Coordinates of C-alpha atoms and ligand atoms in Angstrom, one line a residue:
M1 CA 83.9 145.4 58.0
T2 CA 84.4 145.8 61.5
R3 CA 87.9 147.0 62.1
T4 CA 90.2 146.0 65.1
V5 CA 91.2 149.1 67.0
Y6 CA 93.6 149.7 69.8
V7 CA 92.4 151.4 73.3
N8 CA 94.4 151.8 76.2
G9 CA 96.2 148.4 75.9
V10 CA 93.5 146.3 74.5
Y11 CA 92.8 145.2 70.9
L12 CA 89.1 145.3 70.3
P13 CA 86.3 145.5 67.6
E14 CA 85.6 149.3 66.8
T15 CA 82.0 148.7 67.9
E16 CA 83.3 147.8 71.4
A17 CA 85.7 150.6 71.8
T18 CA 84.9 153.4 74.4
V19 CA 86.6 156.3 76.0
S20 CA 85.3 158.3 79.0
I21 CA 83.1 161.4 78.3
F22 CA 85.3 163.3 80.8
D23 CA 88.2 162.6 78.6
R24 CA 90.3 165.9 77.9
G25 CA 90.7 165.0 74.4
F26 CA 87.0 165.1 74.1
L27 CA 86.3 168.1 76.4
M28 CA 89.3 170.4 75.7
A29 CA 91.0 169.1 72.4
D30 CA 93.8 168.2 75.0
G31 CA 95.4 165.6 72.8
V32 CA 98.1 165.0 70.1
Y33 CA 98.1 162.7 67.1
E34 CA 100.2 161.2 64.2
V35 CA 99.0 159.9 60.8
T36 CA 101.5 157.3 59.3
S37 CA 100.9 155.8 55.9
V38 CA 101.0 152.3 54.8
L39 CA 102.4 150.9 51.5
D40 CA 102.9 147.2 50.7
G41 CA 101.7 146.7 54.3
K42 CA 104.5 148.6 55.7
L43 CA 104.8 151.9 57.7
I44 CA 106.1 154.8 55.9
D45 CA 108.7 156.9 58.1
F46 CA 107.5 155.4 61.4
E47 CA 110.7 156.8 63.1
G48 CA 109.9 160.4 62.0
H49 CA 106.4 160.2 63.3
A50 CA 107.5 158.7 66.6
V51 CA 109.9 161.3 67.0
R52 CA 107.6 164.3 66.3
L53 CA 104.8 162.5 68.7
Q54 CA 107.4 162.6 71.6
R55 CA 108.1 166.3 70.9
S56 CA 104.5 167.1 70.9
L57 CA 104.0 165.3 74.2
D58 CA 107.0 167.0 75.5
E59 CA 105.8 170.6 74.6
L60 CA 102.6 169.8 76.3
E61 CA 104.0 168.2 79.3
M62 CA 101.9 165.0 78.5
Q63 CA 102.9 161.6 79.3
A64 CA 104.0 159.1 76.8
A65 CA 101.3 156.3 76.8
C66 CA 103.9 153.6 75.8
S67 CA 107.5 153.3 74.5
K68 CA 108.5 153.8 70.9
D69 CA 109.1 150.1 70.5
E70 CA 105.6 149.3 71.8
L71 CA 104.0 152.0 69.4
L72 CA 105.7 150.2 66.5
E73 CA 104.5 146.9 67.5
I74 CA 100.9 148.2 68.1
H75 CA 100.9 149.9 64.3
R76 CA 102.2 146.6 62.9
E77 CA 99.7 144.4 64.7
L78 CA 96.8 146.7 63.6
V79 CA 98.0 146.8 60.1
K80 CA 98.2 142.9 60.2
R81 CA 94.9 142.3 62.0
N82 CA 93.1 144.8 59.5
D83 CA 94.7 143.4 56.5
I84 CA 96.1 146.8 55.4
V85 CA 98.1 146.9 52.2
E86 CA 97.7 150.6 51.6
G87 CA 96.2 153.0 54.0
L88 CA 96.7 155.0 57.2
V89 CA 97.3 154.4 60.8
Y90 CA 95.7 156.9 62.9
L91 CA 97.2 157.4 66.5
Q92 CA 96.0 159.9 69.2
I93 CA 97.2 160.3 72.8
T94 CA 95.2 162.6 75.2
R95 CA 95.8 163.7 78.6
G96 CA 93.1 161.2 79.7
S97 CA 90.4 161.9 82.5
D98 CA 90.2 162.1 86.2
G99 CA 86.4 161.8 86.2
D100 CA 85.2 165.5 85.8
R101 CA 85.8 168.7 83.8
D102 CA 88.4 171.0 85.0
F103 CA 90.6 173.5 83.1
V104 CA 93.5 172.6 85.5
F105 CA 95.5 169.7 84.2
P106 CA 94.8 166.6 86.2
S107 CA 97.2 165.1 88.7
A108 CA 100.6 163.6 87.2
D109 CA 99.5 160.2 88.0
T110 CA 96.4 160.3 85.5
K111 CA 96.8 157.7 82.8
P112 CA 96.8 159.3 79.1
T113 CA 94.4 157.8 76.8
I114 CA 95.9 156.2 73.7
V115 CA 93.7 155.2 70.5
L116 CA 94.9 153.7 67.4
F117 CA 92.8 152.7 64.3
T118 CA 93.5 152.0 60.6
Q119 CA 92.0 153.4 57.6
N120 CA 92.0 151.1 54.4
K121 CA 92.8 153.3 51.3
P122 CA 93.6 151.0 48.4
N123 CA 94.4 153.9 46.0
L124 CA 96.8 155.8 48.3
A125 CA 99.8 155.6 45.9
D126 CA 97.7 155.4 42.6
N127 CA 95.5 158.1 43.6
P128 CA 93.5 159.7 40.7
A129 CA 93.4 163.0 42.5
A130 CA 97.1 163.2 42.1
K131 CA 96.8 162.8 38.2
K132 CA 94.4 165.5 38.1
G133 CA 96.0 167.9 40.5
A134 CA 94.3 169.9 43.4
K135 CA 92.3 173.2 43.1
I136 CA 92.8 175.3 46.2
I137 CA 91.4 178.5 47.5
S138 CA 93.2 180.7 50.0
I139 CA 91.7 181.8 53.4
E140 CA 92.9 183.6 56.4
D141 CA 94.8 181.5 59.1
I142 CA 93.2 182.0 62.4
R143 CA 94.4 179.0 64.2
W144 CA 96.3 179.2 67.5
G145 CA 100.0 180.1 67.6
R146 CA 101.6 176.7 68.2
R147 CA 101.1 174.9 65.0
D148 CA 104.3 173.0 65.5
I149 CA 102.5 170.9 68.0
K150 CA 100.3 168.3 66.2
T151 CA 97.2 168.7 68.5
V152 CA 93.5 167.6 67.6
Q153 CA 92.4 171.1 67.4
L154 CA 91.3 170.5 63.9
L155 CA 88.0 172.6 63.9
Y156 CA 89.4 175.3 61.7
P157 CA 91.2 173.0 59.3
S158 CA 87.9 171.2 58.8
M159 CA 86.1 174.5 58.3
G160 CA 88.9 175.2 55.7
K161 CA 88.2 172.2 53.7
M162 CA 84.5 172.9 53.8
M163 CA 84.9 176.4 52.5
A164 CA 87.0 175.0 49.6
K165 CA 84.4 172.2 49.0
K166 CA 81.6 175.0 48.9
A167 CA 83.8 176.9 46.4
G168 CA 83.9 173.8 44.1
C169 CA 87.7 173.2 45.2
D170 CA 89.6 170.6 47.0
D171 CA 91.4 172.3 49.7
A172 CA 92.5 175.8 51.1
W173 CA 96.1 177.4 52.0
L174 CA 96.1 179.6 54.9
I175 CA 97.4 183.1 54.9
E176 CA 98.9 185.0 57.9
D177 CA 100.2 188.6 57.8
G178 CA 100.1 188.5 54.0
H179 CA 102.1 185.2 53.7
V180 CA 101.0 181.6 53.2
T181 CA 101.6 179.4 56.2
E182 CA 100.5 175.9 55.1
G183 CA 97.5 173.8 53.7
T184 CA 94.8 173.0 56.1
S185 CA 96.4 169.5 56.6
N186 CA 99.5 169.7 54.5
N187 CA 102.6 171.8 53.8
A188 CA 102.6 174.3 50.7
Y189 CA 105.2 175.0 47.9
F190 CA 105.4 176.5 44.7
V191 CA 108.1 176.2 41.9
K192 CA 109.2 179.1 39.8
D193 CA 112.1 178.8 37.2
G194 CA 113.2 175.3 38.5
T195 CA 113.4 176.6 42.4
I196 CA 111.1 175.2 44.9
V197 CA 110.0 177.8 47.5
T198 CA 108.3 176.8 50.8
R199 CA 108.1 178.5 54.3
P200 CA 111.0 177.9 56.8
L201 CA 110.0 175.8 59.9
S202 CA 108.9 177.7 63.0
T203 CA 105.9 177.5 65.4
D204 CA 103.8 178.9 62.7
I205 CA 103.6 175.8 60.8
L206 CA 103.5 171.8 61.3
H207 CA 107.0 170.4 60.9
G208 CA 105.7 167.8 58.2
I209 CA 107.4 164.5 58.0
T210 CA 106.8 164.3 54.4
R211 CA 108.2 167.8 53.9
K212 CA 111.4 166.8 55.5
A213 CA 111.9 163.7 53.4
V214 CA 110.8 165.5 50.1
L215 CA 113.2 168.4 50.6
R216 CA 116.0 165.9 51.3
M217 CA 115.0 164.0 48.2
A218 CA 114.7 167.3 46.1
A219 CA 118.3 168.3 47.3
E220 CA 119.7 164.8 46.3
A221 CA 117.9 165.3 42.7
Q222 CA 120.1 168.7 42.5
L223 CA 116.7 170.7 42.6
K224 CA 116.9 174.3 44.1
I225 CA 115.1 174.9 47.2
E226 CA 114.4 178.5 48.8
E227 CA 112.9 178.1 52.4
R228 CA 111.4 181.7 52.9
L229 CA 108.1 183.4 53.5
F230 CA 105.9 183.7 50.2
T231 CA 102.7 185.4 49.4
I232 CA 99.7 183.7 47.6
D233 CA 100.3 186.1 44.6
E234 CA 103.8 184.7 44.0
A235 CA 102.1 181.2 44.1
K236 CA 99.6 182.2 41.6
E237 CA 102.3 183.4 39.3
A238 CA 104.3 180.1 39.7
D239 CA 105.0 177.5 37.2
E240 CA 103.8 174.8 39.4
A241 CA 102.8 174.2 43.1
F242 CA 102.1 171.1 45.4
T243 CA 101.6 170.2 48.9
T244 CA 103.0 167.3 51.1
S245 CA 101.6 165.2 53.7
A246 CA 101.6 161.6 55.0
S247 CA 98.0 161.1 53.7
A248 CA 98.5 162.3 50.2
F249 CA 102.4 162.2 49.8
V250 CA 103.3 165.0 47.0
M251 CA 100.0 166.2 45.7
P252 CA 100.1 168.6 42.5
V253 CA 98.3 171.9 42.7
V254 CA 96.9 173.1 39.5
E255 CA 94.7 176.0 40.5
I256 CA 94.9 178.7 43.1
D257 CA 92.0 181.2 43.8
G258 CA 90.8 180.5 40.3
V259 CA 94.0 181.1 38.6
Q260 CA 95.3 178.3 36.6
L261 CA 98.9 177.3 37.0
G262 CA 101.0 176.5 33.9
D263 CA 98.7 174.4 31.5
G264 CA 96.6 173.4 34.4
T265 CA 97.9 169.9 34.7
P266 CA 100.3 168.5 37.4
G267 CA 103.8 170.1 37.0
P268 CA 106.9 168.2 36.0
I269 CA 108.7 168.7 39.5
A270 CA 105.6 167.8 41.5
K271 CA 105.3 164.8 39.4
R272 CA 108.8 163.7 39.8
L273 CA 109.1 164.4 43.5
R274 CA 105.9 162.3 44.0
E275 CA 107.4 159.3 42.2
I276 CA 110.8 159.6 43.9
Y277 CA 109.1 159.9 47.3
L278 CA 107.0 156.8 46.7
D279 CA 109.8 154.9 45.4
E280 CA 112.3 155.8 48.2
S281 CA 109.7 155.5 50.9
R282 CA 108.6 151.9 49.9
K283 CA 112.2 150.9 49.9
A284 CA 112.7 152.3 53.5
A285 CA 109.3 151.2 54.9
V286 CA 109.2 149.2 58.0
Ligands
PDD1 N1 98.0 166.3 58.4 N2 100.5 170.7 58.0 C1 99.5 170.3 58.7 C2 98.5 171.5 59.2 C3 98.9 168.9 58.9 O1 97.9 168.6 59.5 C4 99.8 168.0 58.3 C5 99.4 166.5 58.2 C6 100.9 168.5 57.5 C7 101.8 167.5 56.9 O2 102.4 166.8 57.8 P1 103.1 165.3 57.5 O3 103.9 165.3 56.3 O4 103.8 164.9 58.8 O5 101.9 164.3 57.5 C8 101.3 169.8 57.6 C9 97.6 164.9 58.6 C10 98.0 164.0 57.4 C11 96.3 164.8 58.9 O6 96.0 165.5 59.7 O7 95.5 163.8 58.5

């Protein structure tokens, strides 16, 4: 199926969509992005993603390509035109191009490039992987120091996923100075004696939109939460573990570096949080 995508103000077939070879997103990874999930044809936590996008743009002194209302309209229009019931909307804004390659930012009147496309994922909520749980490996975190900005510099996360795949696993958690930062494309948690432990927000990790919602829901469900640094050894000795992201919601983790957690099946808290998150998010979807 040929998707309808959005590029710089125009809806068009994906086969006709083009961006300049001088675009700074392409040459310098000078761009930011958001991934918003779709359930029942509606957007999950659009507001959270729009606010984080603006923060990423501000941190990089990059222009917003359009207003929040326009962004919502484009998201909805793409979901409608592509008949997405369950799936994702990918949005990317780059600093654009002034027709050459230069390390120095182009002049302030250079138009940003904005691209949006949908991904159809019929089993996003009823994901078989979530019933099995994920096996993860730990690897060193060698990314740059501003992981709170959601940039398109995704080479190392891609390499981390490939290292996991080669090891017969599903994903990797990243370690810096002896502590887990986050997953390659998700935030990381473990549960011990009923307490959920996750790293506090800083420039070291992405401020996950799903993280914020899940921690709020966990608190409402009277679950204990500790935001603190933790080691991979603590996680290996945990009762259960999980990750959160817009593309996988709450994903149980059943193995870390070959060590089985609990009985090797998704833990009760991860399963419950996944259910609560899906339920609440569907109700609040726009
Ligand atoms: N990744 N940490 C990293 C490094 C991420 O790339 C992501 C999201 C998250 C979770 O953030 P959120 O809950 O807002 O999705 C944490 C997206 C899904 C991606 O790159 O596809």
